[in-house]
């Protein structure tokens, strides 16, 4: 049967106390709505209808940034006033084909997994409507599932409308329901708003169906962790923690050693070879691939990188958009901005910044340097304080350094400039393109020596009256 998905995303999220629509708050770097849409997309639905309302312009702007295969399936409906979840579904229902199975997802349930949805749809296939429920230790805030003595579905009661006795029930409505489109179209107009919140509750629809003699089934989810709803910043942090637990678990299962599974954040994908070790408080963003035997020290931030076998990244190093080959040693406190390629056994030490630099095999920059827009050969020693002066105030220029060059400390390489192979540059040299040294030469530029005996060093004037 064809599935059409309605994603409810119109609510303000009052308890977030934010100007941003609730569904755009991120979990692991991705807006909650984006996570829900990604899972929705993976079900290969006929269409995805997003109901926006509060901050609709922001929601629409965000939808434009989604991958084209998702946005091609997605349309937006505006719910002018947030009159409740049933009203929100009503706004989109006219767009749904009569012969579809409708799956309703809430934009504030970010961790929902496609495999659980697929299973839920399969379990509900024989009925007119299905409800995904879960048993949780603390059901506060959720709608409760009321079953008959025989265990069959009777109704859903919202927290605010529940009696003390009903509040003790710990089987809750995850908010995820599915329904045959025609049956839903028939039941929605019958929802009333005579309840504690004066809202049209989608959760009243199943009981309406039942009264019409329709079949309603309950499916219990095994793992509630992925089905938590986010109404407050506390619950957002809990969803983040749940996500962290899931990603850490997957890394551990894949054979990665984590110093502390609670102190690693993966906001994207992290793929690791064998015997990798990741120390505490590291953050991985975008797509990161680590080879075998890679060690990542404490407090590193690594984004969109591929890092080769046996590389050691020491603490507090920040690397973005770079390719690092094998057995490199980087950090502590190094910063690699985007566009770098480090060949095997490169060493980048503390307080070295690289940008668009290609560093040949075995080249070392141990301390306090800036190397940008540069092509460095192999086995170069870059002395402390070496800087490529790549920017003339208007344009960027390139620095090319041949193999086996020794660059003395505190050298400035004024780009555009090429240093031939085997050159030795004395400490303190300002190397410009006018130098034109031959291979293997020694180059030193230094200011002449001045010595003034008995020099009168300027002194501070003493304050008046003292
Ligand atoms: C809802 C369910 C509750 C369930 C819980 C699961 C109802 C009435 N209650 O409660 O049974 O246990 O989710 O997390 O459905 N929205 C709109 N338009 C509206 C109102 C809400 O689009 O007029 C959207 C919100 O943006 C949100 C979703 O619907 O994404 C759920 O609304 P919310 O107010 O968060 O409902 P809960 O009180 O959490
Ligand atoms: Ca909610």
PDB file of C-alpha atoms and ligand atoms in Angstrom, residues 8-11 15 22-23 51 79 82-85 88 106-109 142-143 156 158 173-175 201-203 229 231, ligand 1:
ATOM      1  CA  UNK A   8       3.407  18.007  12.364  1.00  0.00           C
ATOM      2  CA  UNK A   9       5.713  20.961  12.810  1.00  0.00           C
ATOM      3  CA  UNK A  10       3.463  23.968  13.447  1.00  0.00           C
ATOM      4  CA  UNK A  11       3.718  24.228  17.217  1.00  0.00           C
ATOM      5  CA  UNK A  15       8.426  25.630  26.930  1.00  0.00           C
ATOM      6  CA  UNK A  22      10.734  24.056  18.315  1.00  0.00           C
ATOM      7  CA  UNK A  23      11.269  21.606  15.465  1.00  0.00           C
ATOM      8  CA  UNK A  51       2.449  21.162   8.509  1.00  0.00           C
ATOM      9  CA  UNK A  79      -1.761  25.775   9.819  1.00  0.00           C
ATOM     10  CA  UNK A  82      -2.288  26.087  16.326  1.00  0.00           C
ATOM     11  CA  UNK A  83      -5.606  24.625  17.362  1.00  0.00           C
ATOM     12  CA  UNK A  84      -4.247  21.168  18.116  1.00  0.00           C
ATOM     13  CA  UNK A  85      -2.769  18.108  16.488  1.00  0.00           C
ATOM     14  CA  UNK A  88      -2.925  20.213  12.055  1.00  0.00           C
ATOM     15  CA  UNK A 106       5.597  14.652  15.110  1.00  0.00           C
ATOM     16  CA  UNK A 107       8.449  16.999  14.269  1.00  0.00           C
ATOM     17  CA  UNK A 108       9.476  16.970  17.915  1.00  0.00           C
ATOM     18  CA  UNK A 109      10.229  13.224  18.036  1.00  0.00           C
ATOM     19  CA  UNK A 142       2.486  11.983  27.586  1.00  0.00           C
ATOM     20  CA  UNK A 143      -0.967  10.818  26.528  1.00  0.00           C
ATOM     21  CA  UNK A 156      -6.013   7.899  24.687  1.00  0.00           C
ATOM     22  CA  UNK A 158      -3.961  13.414  27.605  1.00  0.00           C
ATOM     23  CA  UNK A 173       1.169   7.382  23.123  1.00  0.00           C
ATOM     24  CA  UNK A 174       4.414   8.038  21.235  1.00  0.00           C
ATOM     25  CA  UNK A 175       2.400  10.328  18.946  1.00  0.00           C
ATOM     26  CA  UNK A 201      -6.557  16.388  19.782  1.00  0.00           C
ATOM     27  CA  UNK A 202      -5.451  13.869  17.194  1.00  0.00           C
ATOM     28  CA  UNK A 203      -5.472  11.455  20.099  1.00  0.00           C
ATOM     29  CA  UNK A 229       9.227  13.731  22.440  1.00  0.00           C
ATOM     30  CA  UNK A 231       8.847  19.835  24.616  1.00  0.00           C
TER      31      UNK A 231
HETATM   32  C1  LIG B   1       1.471  14.831  21.967  1.00  0.00           C
HETATM   33  C2  LIG B   1       0.268  13.883  22.080  1.00  0.00           C
HETATM   34  C3  LIG B   1       0.494  12.950  23.271  1.00  0.00           C
HETATM   35  C4  LIG B   1       1.773  12.172  23.045  1.00  0.00           C
HETATM   36  C5  LIG B   1       2.948  13.102  22.794  1.00  0.00           C
HETATM   37  C6  LIG B   1       4.154  12.308  22.343  1.00  0.00           C
HETATM   38  C7  LIG B   1      -1.708  15.099  21.279  1.00  0.00           C
HETATM   39  C8  LIG B   1      -2.923  15.850  21.643  1.00  0.00           C
HETATM   40  N1  LIG B   1      -0.935  14.682  22.284  1.00  0.00           N
HETATM   41  O1  LIG B   1       1.511  15.614  23.116  1.00  0.00           O
HETATM   42  O2  LIG B   1      -0.593  12.047  23.387  1.00  0.00           O
HETATM   43  O3  LIG B   1       2.015  11.356  24.182  1.00  0.00           O
HETATM   44  O4  LIG B   1       2.645  14.047  21.775  1.00  0.00           O
HETATM   45  O5  LIG B   1       5.307  13.081  22.237  1.00  0.00           O
HETATM   46  O6  LIG B   1      -1.456  14.899  20.096  1.00  0.00           O
HETATM   47  N2  LIG B   1       1.507  20.638  16.474  1.00  0.00           N
HETATM   48  C9  LIG B   1       1.038  21.265  15.334  1.00  0.00           C
HETATM   49  N3  LIG B   1      -0.084  22.013  15.412  1.00  0.00           N
HETATM   50  C10 LIG B   1      -0.792  22.168  16.569  1.00  0.00           C
HETATM   51  C11 LIG B   1      -0.304  21.524  17.737  1.00  0.00           C
HETATM   52  C12 LIG B   1       0.851  20.757  17.641  1.00  0.00           C
HETATM   53  O7  LIG B   1       1.635  21.150  14.260  1.00  0.00           O
HETATM   54  O8  LIG B   1      -1.803  22.871  16.545  1.00  0.00           O
HETATM   55  C13 LIG B   1       2.737  19.822  16.371  1.00  0.00           C
HETATM   56  C14 LIG B   1       3.877  20.303  17.255  1.00  0.00           C
HETATM   57  O9  LIG B   1       4.725  21.179  16.552  1.00  0.00           O
HETATM   58  C15 LIG B   1       4.577  18.999  17.630  1.00  0.00           C
HETATM   59  C16 LIG B   1       3.482  17.952  17.544  1.00  0.00           C
HETATM   60  O10 LIG B   1       2.438  18.518  16.815  1.00  0.00           O
HETATM   61  O11 LIG B   1       5.585  18.696  16.697  1.00  0.00           O
HETATM   62  C17 LIG B   1       2.992  17.515  18.921  1.00  0.00           C
HETATM   63  O12 LIG B   1       2.453  18.626  19.618  1.00  0.00           O
HETATM   64  P1  LIG B   1       2.802  18.892  21.146  1.00  0.00           P
HETATM   65  O13 LIG B   1       2.131  20.162  21.556  1.00  0.00           O
HETATM   66  O14 LIG B   1       4.245  18.806  21.365  1.00  0.00           O
HETATM   67  O15 LIG B   1       2.050  17.680  21.834  1.00  0.00           O
HETATM   68  P2  LIG B   1       2.378  16.969  23.230  1.00  0.00           P
HETATM   69  O16 LIG B   1       1.763  17.765  24.324  1.00  0.00           O
HETATM   70  O17 LIG B   1       3.797  16.657  23.334  1.00  0.00           O
END
